[in-house]
Short mmCIF file of C-alpha atoms in Angstrom, two decimals:
data_model
loop_
_atom_site.label_atom_id
_atom_site.label_comp_id
_atom_site.label_asym_id
_atom_site.label_seq_id
_atom_site.Cartn_x
_atom_site.Cartn_y
_atom_site.Cartn_z
CA UNK D 1 24.68 0.46 -33.99
CA UNK D 2 22.01 -2.35 -34.73
CA UNK D 3 23.01 -5.05 -32.17
CA UNK D 4 23.62 -2.81 -28.92
CA UNK D 5 20.98 -4.47 -26.75
CA UNK D 6 18.43 -1.97 -25.13
CA UNK D 7 16.51 -2.04 -21.63
CA UNK D 8 15.62 0.65 -20.19
CA UNK D 9 17.85 0.51 -16.45
CA UNK D 10 16.24 0.19 -13.11
CA UNK D 11 16.40 3.30 -11.37
CA UNK D 12 17.51 3.52 -7.24
CA UNK D 13 16.90 5.80 -5.21
CA UNK D 14 18.80 8.40 -4.95
CA UNK D 15 22.41 8.90 -3.22
CA UNK D 16 22.42 12.33 -2.15
CA UNK D 17 27.12 13.84 -1.84
CA UNK D 18 25.58 15.91 1.06
CA UNK D 19 25.96 14.06 4.59
CA UNK D 20 24.40 16.01 6.27
CA UNK D 21 20.95 15.37 5.18
CA UNK D 22 18.18 13.16 7.12
CA UNK D 23 17.70 10.13 4.28
CA UNK D 24 15.49 7.78 3.94
CA UNK D 25 15.05 6.86 0.59
CA UNK D 26 16.51 4.21 -0.07
CA UNK D 27 15.35 1.75 3.23
CA UNK D 28 18.18 1.44 4.80
CA UNK D 29 18.78 0.62 7.76
CA UNK D 30 19.72 3.63 10.66
CA UNK D 31 21.63 2.15 12.78
CA UNK D 32 25.24 0.55 12.07
CA UNK D 33 26.35 -2.93 11.75
CA UNK D 34 26.66 -5.41 14.97
CA UNK D 35 29.88 -4.86 17.01
CA UNK D 36 31.89 -7.87 16.05
CA UNK D 37 31.23 -7.12 12.38
CA UNK D 38 33.33 -3.06 12.62
CA UNK D 39 35.42 -4.02 14.98
CA UNK D 40 36.39 -7.49 13.73
CA UNK D 41 40.30 -7.70 12.96
CA UNK D 42 40.66 -8.46 10.03
CA UNK D 43 44.43 -9.94 7.92
CA UNK D 44 44.57 -7.79 4.99
CA UNK D 45 47.25 -9.50 3.41
CA UNK D 46 45.47 -12.01 2.19
CA UNK D 47 43.45 -9.58 -0.21
CA UNK D 48 46.43 -9.88 -2.89
CA UNK D 49 44.26 -13.60 -3.59
CA UNK D 50 41.13 -15.02 -4.11
CA UNK D 51 38.52 -15.21 -2.18
CA UNK D 52 36.86 -18.87 -1.89
CA UNK D 53 34.69 -19.48 -4.83
CA UNK D 54 32.46 -21.36 -2.78
CA UNK D 55 32.04 -19.25 0.17
CA UNK D 56 32.22 -22.15 2.00
CA UNK D 57 32.73 -20.01 5.74
CA UNK D 58 29.68 -18.16 5.18
CA UNK D 59 27.58 -20.31 3.25
CA UNK D 60 28.11 -22.36 6.59
CA UNK D 61 27.48 -19.53 9.11
CA UNK D 62 23.90 -19.47 6.79
CA UNK D 63 22.11 -21.90 6.92
CA UNK D 64 23.44 -23.06 10.53
CA UNK D 65 22.08 -19.69 11.44
CA UNK D 66 18.45 -20.99 9.31
CA UNK D 67 18.50 -25.13 10.44
CA UNK D 68 19.99 -25.77 6.92
CA UNK D 69 22.82 -28.07 4.80
CA UNK D 70 25.06 -26.57 3.47
CA UNK D 71 23.59 -27.15 0.69
CA UNK D 72 20.31 -25.90 0.80
CA UNK D 73 22.16 -22.25 1.08
CA UNK D 74 22.99 -20.36 -2.55
CA UNK D 75 25.34 -16.30 -1.47
CA UNK D 76 26.29 -14.16 -4.46
CA UNK D 77 27.24 -10.41 -4.41
CA UNK D 78 23.82 -8.70 -3.17
CA UNK D 79 20.36 -11.05 -3.59
CA UNK D 80 20.63 -8.71 -6.78
CA UNK D 81 22.75 -10.34 -7.59
CA UNK D 82 20.96 -14.38 -5.98
CA UNK D 83 17.64 -12.79 -8.61
CA UNK D 84 19.33 -11.96 -11.46
CA UNK D 85 20.84 -15.34 -11.38
CA UNK D 86 17.71 -17.16 -9.83
CA UNK D 87 16.07 -15.39 -13.39
CA UNK D 88 18.72 -16.97 -15.16
CA UNK D 89 17.92 -19.90 -13.95
CA UNK D 90 15.30 -20.92 -13.92
CA UNK D 91 12.84 -18.86 -16.40
CA UNK D 92 14.37 -20.04 -19.57
CA UNK D 93 10.59 -21.60 -20.33
CA UNK D 94 8.69 -19.95 -23.96
CA UNK D 95 5.42 -19.82 -21.11
CA UNK D 96 5.91 -16.05 -18.95
CA UNK D 97 7.18 -15.49 -16.11
CA UNK D 98 4.07 -14.16 -13.76
CA UNK D 99 4.87 -11.11 -10.80
CA UNK D 100 2.80 -7.66 -9.42
CA UNK D 101 2.86 -4.92 -11.50
CA UNK D 102 3.65 -2.89 -8.13
CA UNK D 103 6.61 -4.83 -7.00
CA UNK D 104 10.32 -4.08 -6.70
CA UNK D 105 11.40 -2.62 -10.53
CA UNK D 106 14.17 -4.87 -11.33
CA UNK D 107 12.50 -7.97 -12.52
CA UNK D 108 10.96 -6.02 -15.53
CA UNK D 109 14.21 -4.78 -15.87
CA UNK D 110 16.39 -8.27 -15.66
CA UNK D 111 13.10 -10.40 -17.22
CA UNK D 112 13.69 -7.43 -20.59
CA UNK D 113 17.31 -8.38 -20.23
CA UNK D 114 16.79 -12.26 -20.36
CA UNK D 115 15.09 -11.82 -22.84
CA UNK D 116 11.95 -13.68 -20.38
CA UNK D 117 8.20 -13.44 -21.39
CA UNK D 118 7.10 -11.52 -18.13
CA UNK D 119 3.43 -10.78 -17.00
CA UNK D 120 2.09 -9.20 -14.46
CA UNK D 121 -0.53 -9.28 -12.45
CA UNK D 122 -2.42 -6.41 -10.59
CA UNK D 123 -2.71 -6.03 -6.88
CA UNK D 124 -6.29 -5.80 -5.34
CA UNK D 125 -7.07 -1.93 -3.30
CA UNK D 126 -5.25 -2.34 -0.72
CA UNK D 127 -2.52 -3.17 -2.56
CA UNK D 128 -2.15 -6.99 -2.20
CA UNK D 129 -1.01 -9.75 -4.00
CA UNK D 130 -4.14 -11.83 -5.78
CA UNK D 131 -2.72 -15.64 -5.04
CA UNK D 132 -6.04 -17.11 -7.42
CA UNK D 133 -4.05 -14.50 -9.96
CA UNK D 134 -0.82 -16.98 -10.12
CA UNK D 135 -3.10 -20.44 -11.08
CA UNK D 136 -2.48 -20.25 -14.47
CA UNK D 137 -0.27 -22.44 -16.27
CA UNK D 138 3.32 -19.89 -16.62
CA UNK D 139 7.05 -19.99 -17.09
CA UNK D 140 7.98 -19.98 -13.11
CA UNK D 141 6.94 -16.79 -10.34
CA UNK D 142 8.47 -14.69 -8.05
CA UNK D 143 7.27 -11.49 -5.49
CA UNK D 144 8.66 -9.95 -2.70
CA UNK D 145 7.61 -10.51 0.02
CA UNK D 146 6.84 -8.92 2.52
CA UNK D 147 6.31 -6.65 -1.44
CA UNK D 148 7.95 -3.41 -2.33
CA UNK D 149 7.30 -0.17 -2.24
CA UNK D 150 3.01 -1.69 -0.92
CA UNK D 151 4.35 -3.17 3.05
CA UNK D 152 2.33 -5.89 2.33
CA UNK D 153 2.69 -8.99 3.29
CA UNK D 154 0.81 -11.76 2.85
CA UNK D 155 0.02 -14.68 4.46
CA UNK D 156 1.99 -17.89 4.56
CA UNK D 157 -1.33 -19.84 3.76
CA UNK D 158 -1.61 -17.18 0.53
CA UNK D 159 2.02 -18.24 -0.92
CA UNK D 160 0.92 -22.12 0.17
CA UNK D 161 -1.56 -21.85 -2.26
CA UNK D 162 0.17 -20.03 -4.88
CA UNK D 163 3.32 -23.00 -4.68
CA UNK D 164 0.50 -25.47 -4.38
CA UNK D 165 -1.00 -24.26 -7.55
CA UNK D 166 2.61 -24.26 -9.47
CA UNK D 167 4.15 -27.14 -9.04
CA UNK D 168 6.14 -27.17 -12.04
CA UNK D 169 8.17 -24.68 -12.06
CA UNK D 170 10.28 -21.80 -10.33
CA UNK D 171 8.44 -19.26 -7.11
CA UNK D 172 10.78 -16.74 -5.95
CA UNK D 173 9.99 -15.81 -2.90
CA UNK D 174 11.82 -12.93 -2.47
CA UNK D 175 12.86 -11.80 1.91
CA UNK D 176 14.23 -8.59 1.43
CA UNK D 177 12.29 -6.88 4.45
CA UNK D 178 10.46 -10.78 6.17
CA UNK D 179 12.99 -9.58 9.46
CA UNK D 180 10.53 -7.09 9.88
CA UNK D 181 7.20 -8.76 9.54
CA UNK D 182 5.24 -11.52 11.14
CA UNK D 183 6.83 -15.53 9.70
CA UNK D 184 9.13 -16.26 6.22
CA UNK D 185 8.68 -18.98 4.46
CA UNK D 186 11.34 -20.48 5.89
CA UNK D 187 9.30 -23.46 7.12
CA UNK D 188 8.39 -24.19 3.41
CA UNK D 189 11.50 -25.83 2.03
CA UNK D 190 11.18 -29.16 3.63
CA UNK D 191 7.78 -29.64 1.70
CA UNK D 192 8.42 -27.69 -1.64
CA UNK D 193 11.23 -28.66 -3.05
CA UNK D 194 9.93 -25.30 -6.35
CA UNK D 195 10.77 -22.80 -3.66
CA UNK D 196 13.57 -20.09 -3.70
CA UNK D 197 14.12 -17.85 -0.76
CA UNK D 198 16.40 -14.98 -1.59
CA UNK D 199 18.15 -12.68 1.62
CA UNK D 200 19.62 -10.07 2.07
CA UNK D 201 22.20 -8.18 4.07
CA UNK D 202 21.27 -4.91 3.26
CA UNK D 203 18.21 -3.88 5.15
CA UNK D 204 18.14 -5.44 8.27
CA UNK D 205 22.07 -5.98 9.32
CA UNK D 206 23.09 -3.12 8.19
CA UNK D 207 25.35 -3.76 5.76
CA UNK D 208 23.87 -2.23 2.59
CA UNK D 209 27.55 -1.03 1.81
CA UNK D 210 28.95 -4.88 1.78
CA UNK D 211 26.28 -6.07 -1.11
CA UNK D 212 25.63 -10.13 0.66
CA UNK D 213 22.54 -11.70 -0.31
CA UNK D 214 22.09 -15.66 -0.56
CA UNK D 215 19.62 -18.19 -0.90
CA UNK D 216 17.86 -20.80 -0.34
CA UNK D 217 16.14 -23.43 -2.00
CA UNK D 218 16.16 -27.42 -2.02
CA UNK D 219 19.97 -29.09 -3.20
CA UNK D 220 18.79 -28.78 -6.72
CA UNK D 221 18.77 -25.36 -7.30
CA UNK D 222 21.16 -24.95 -4.77
CA UNK D 223 23.16 -27.20 -7.39
CA UNK D 224 21.68 -25.43 -10.35
CA UNK D 225 22.48 -21.80 -9.02
CA UNK D 226 26.22 -22.31 -8.74
CA UNK D 227 26.65 -24.49 -12.00
CA UNK D 228 25.32 -20.76 -13.44
CA UNK D 229 27.69 -18.89 -11.20
CA UNK D 230 30.95 -20.47 -11.93
CA UNK D 231 30.15 -20.30 -15.45
CA UNK D 232 31.03 -16.62 -15.75
CA UNK D 233 32.61 -15.59 -12.18
CA UNK D 234 33.81 -18.36 -9.58
CA UNK D 235 34.99 -15.04 -7.44
CA UNK D 236 32.32 -12.87 -6.35
CA UNK D 237 31.99 -12.75 -3.00
CA UNK D 238 35.04 -10.80 -1.54
CA UNK D 239 37.28 -12.02 1.49
CA UNK D 240 36.39 -8.92 3.49
CA UNK D 241 32.98 -9.83 2.33
CA UNK D 242 32.84 -12.89 3.47
CA UNK D 243 34.78 -12.64 6.96
CA UNK D 244 32.55 -9.37 8.17
CA UNK D 245 28.57 -11.36 6.39
CA UNK D 246 30.02 -14.84 9.56
CA UNK D 247 30.46 -12.09 12.05
CA UNK D 248 26.94 -10.05 11.47
CA UNK D 249 24.84 -13.88 12.05
CA UNK D 250 26.78 -14.75 14.80
CA UNK D 251 25.53 -11.34 16.51
CA UNK D 252 22.17 -12.64 16.31
CA UNK D 253 21.65 -10.99 20.56
CA UNK D 254 22.72 -7.38 18.49
CA UNK D 255 21.08 -7.97 15.11
CA UNK D 256 16.89 -9.21 17.22
CA UNK D 257 17.59 -5.48 18.49
CA UNK D 258 17.78 -3.55 16.50
CA UNK D 259 14.98 -4.77 14.95
CA UNK D 260 13.13 -4.48 17.05
CA UNK D 261 13.86 -0.42 17.52
CA UNK D 262 13.50 0.00 14.72
CA UNK D 263 9.73 -1.85 14.45
CA UNK D 264 9.06 0.73 18.15
CA UNK D 265 9.76 3.57 16.11
CA UNK D 266 7.57 2.22 12.72
CA UNK D 267 5.34 1.93 15.22
CA UNK D 268 5.39 5.81 16.80
CA UNK D 269 5.92 7.28 13.93
CA UNK D 270 2.90 5.57 11.97
CA UNK D 271 0.07 6.37 14.51
CA UNK D 272 1.62 10.45 14.07
CA UNK D 273 0.73 9.70 10.17
CA UNK D 274 -2.37 9.32 11.16
CA UNK D 275 -2.85 11.71 13.65
CA UNK D 276 -2.09 14.13 10.82
CA UNK D 277 -4.16 13.10 8.26
CA UNK D 278 -1.45 10.27 6.47
CA UNK D 279 -3.68 6.33 5.31
CA UNK D 280 -1.06 3.51 4.65
CA UNK D 281 -0.84 -0.27 4.85
CA UNK D 282 -0.12 -2.22 7.32
CA UNK D 283 2.91 -1.83 6.74
CA UNK D 284 5.12 -5.22 7.14
CA UNK D 285 8.15 -3.79 6.90
CA UNK D 286 11.01 -0.54 7.14
CA UNK D 287 9.17 1.55 5.36
CA UNK D 288 5.23 3.13 5.16
CA UNK D 289 4.14 3.86 2.45
CA UNK D 290 2.34 6.29 2.62
CA UNK D 291 -0.30 8.93 1.13
CA UNK D 292 -2.04 11.54 1.98
CA UNK D 293 -5.82 13.11 0.67
CA UNK D 294 -4.59 17.48 1.20
CA UNK D 295 -2.06 17.86 -0.85
CA UNK D 296 0.05 15.88 -3.24
CA UNK D 297 3.07 12.77 -2.93
CA UNK D 298 4.99 14.47 -5.22
CA UNK D 299 4.54 18.37 -3.65
CA UNK D 300 6.23 16.95 -0.39
CA UNK D 301 8.19 14.97 -1.83
CA UNK D 302 10.04 17.78 -3.58
CA UNK D 303 9.48 20.60 -0.18
CA UNK D 304 11.59 17.92 2.35
CA UNK D 305 13.67 17.98 -0.05
CA UNK D 306 14.33 21.37 -0.07
CA UNK D 307 14.44 20.44 3.86
CA UNK D 308 16.99 17.27 3.54
CA UNK D 309 15.16 15.13 3.88
CA UNK D 310 15.56 12.58 1.32
CA UNK D 311 12.34 10.91 0.71
CA UNK D 312 10.93 8.00 -1.88
CA UNK D 313 8.54 9.10 -4.61
CA UNK D 314 6.95 6.90 -7.67
CA UNK D 315 5.31 8.52 -10.23
CA UNK D 316 3.55 5.15 -11.36
CA UNK D 317 -0.01 4.46 -12.41
CA UNK D 318 -2.06 3.79 -9.58
CA UNK D 319 0.99 4.93 -6.75
CA UNK D 320 2.05 8.95 -7.96
CA UNK D 321 0.13 10.16 -4.73
CA UNK D 322 2.52 7.70 -2.09
CA UNK D 323 5.18 8.42 -1.12
CA UNK D 324 7.69 5.66 0.10
CA UNK D 325 9.37 6.36 3.96
CA UNK D 326 11.76 4.90 5.43
CA UNK D 327 11.91 3.98 8.97
CA UNK D 328 15.10 5.79 10.13
CA UNK D 329 16.12 7.18 14.38
CA UNK D 330 13.86 7.67 16.52
CA UNK D 331 15.23 11.39 15.55
CA UNK D 332 15.32 12.05 12.08
CA UNK D 333 11.50 10.76 12.45
CA UNK D 334 10.50 13.88 14.59
CA UNK D 335 12.43 15.86 12.14
CA UNK D 336 10.42 14.48 9.40
CA UNK D 337 7.08 15.05 11.74
CA UNK D 338 7.56 17.55 12.35
CA UNK D 339 7.98 19.39 8.62
CA UNK D 340 4.47 17.49 8.62
CA UNK D 341 3.24 19.88 11.02
CA UNK D 342 4.18 22.50 9.07
CA UNK D 343 3.92 21.71 5.85
CA UNK D 344 0.20 20.10 6.23
CA UNK D 345 -1.12 23.60 8.28
#
């Protein structure tokens, strides 16, 4: 039928039904959520009533944690929900929005879905975002920092250059992986009223299954986001997510300990990759983007899957000889290295 909208959908990493696998393809945290989350006693009788449409308890916890006011925080059902609403809210110009050519592959899906004109800007040969490419006239800018799937972090001085040259549009910095990186753009919020920072509980907080994401920005931007949210669904966040999300935020000691654990494994693993002849950009995430000169990424991907080790392969220009490898437990990464050793003999 001619009036059905056609969109090329986002393709997520494979979710194997078999639980007896080493799953390193979707950047989930290998460790459980905070014990405060796991052991929280919930009043499940409350499931019969609607949850708080303003998500007050979680908004307040996040605002306190980041040193912000409540009117600077917006909560959604995963960062994908927050980003989708941000596209709808802020990208309404006839001018194209700008984002990298190699980046989170949902951006062009949303642009197509919401009929937003867009242009992609090529990363340089080191997979870095080139700030000057975003200085021209546009309808908005969005990029992850660190970028995915390349794992490359852009220093805040370059983020500021992009913000300085886009004062009249909203610049969205997608910080899904920033807890594993050098520094957040959070320190720039007071200086830039056109900055929106988006975060998720799915990576560093080990709560991908709860679908919690949030945005931070000036009150005007947050108010606009809430208006869009309330225009079609007031009750986006369920009771369980609100309560357990607060528990996670309140256990900062555990949160930081798990980040350090992943970072330590990451350091060991990247050293082992170097020993085996892999090359990769410096990673500021909980994954590595690696290639090998002697054996193709696709061959390694398919061979690993036969051994029940799931990695992420992108059959796309410029990156079709790279594997994105999530940092798992020490034991999981040792098994992957053993697989590589045998395969590369």
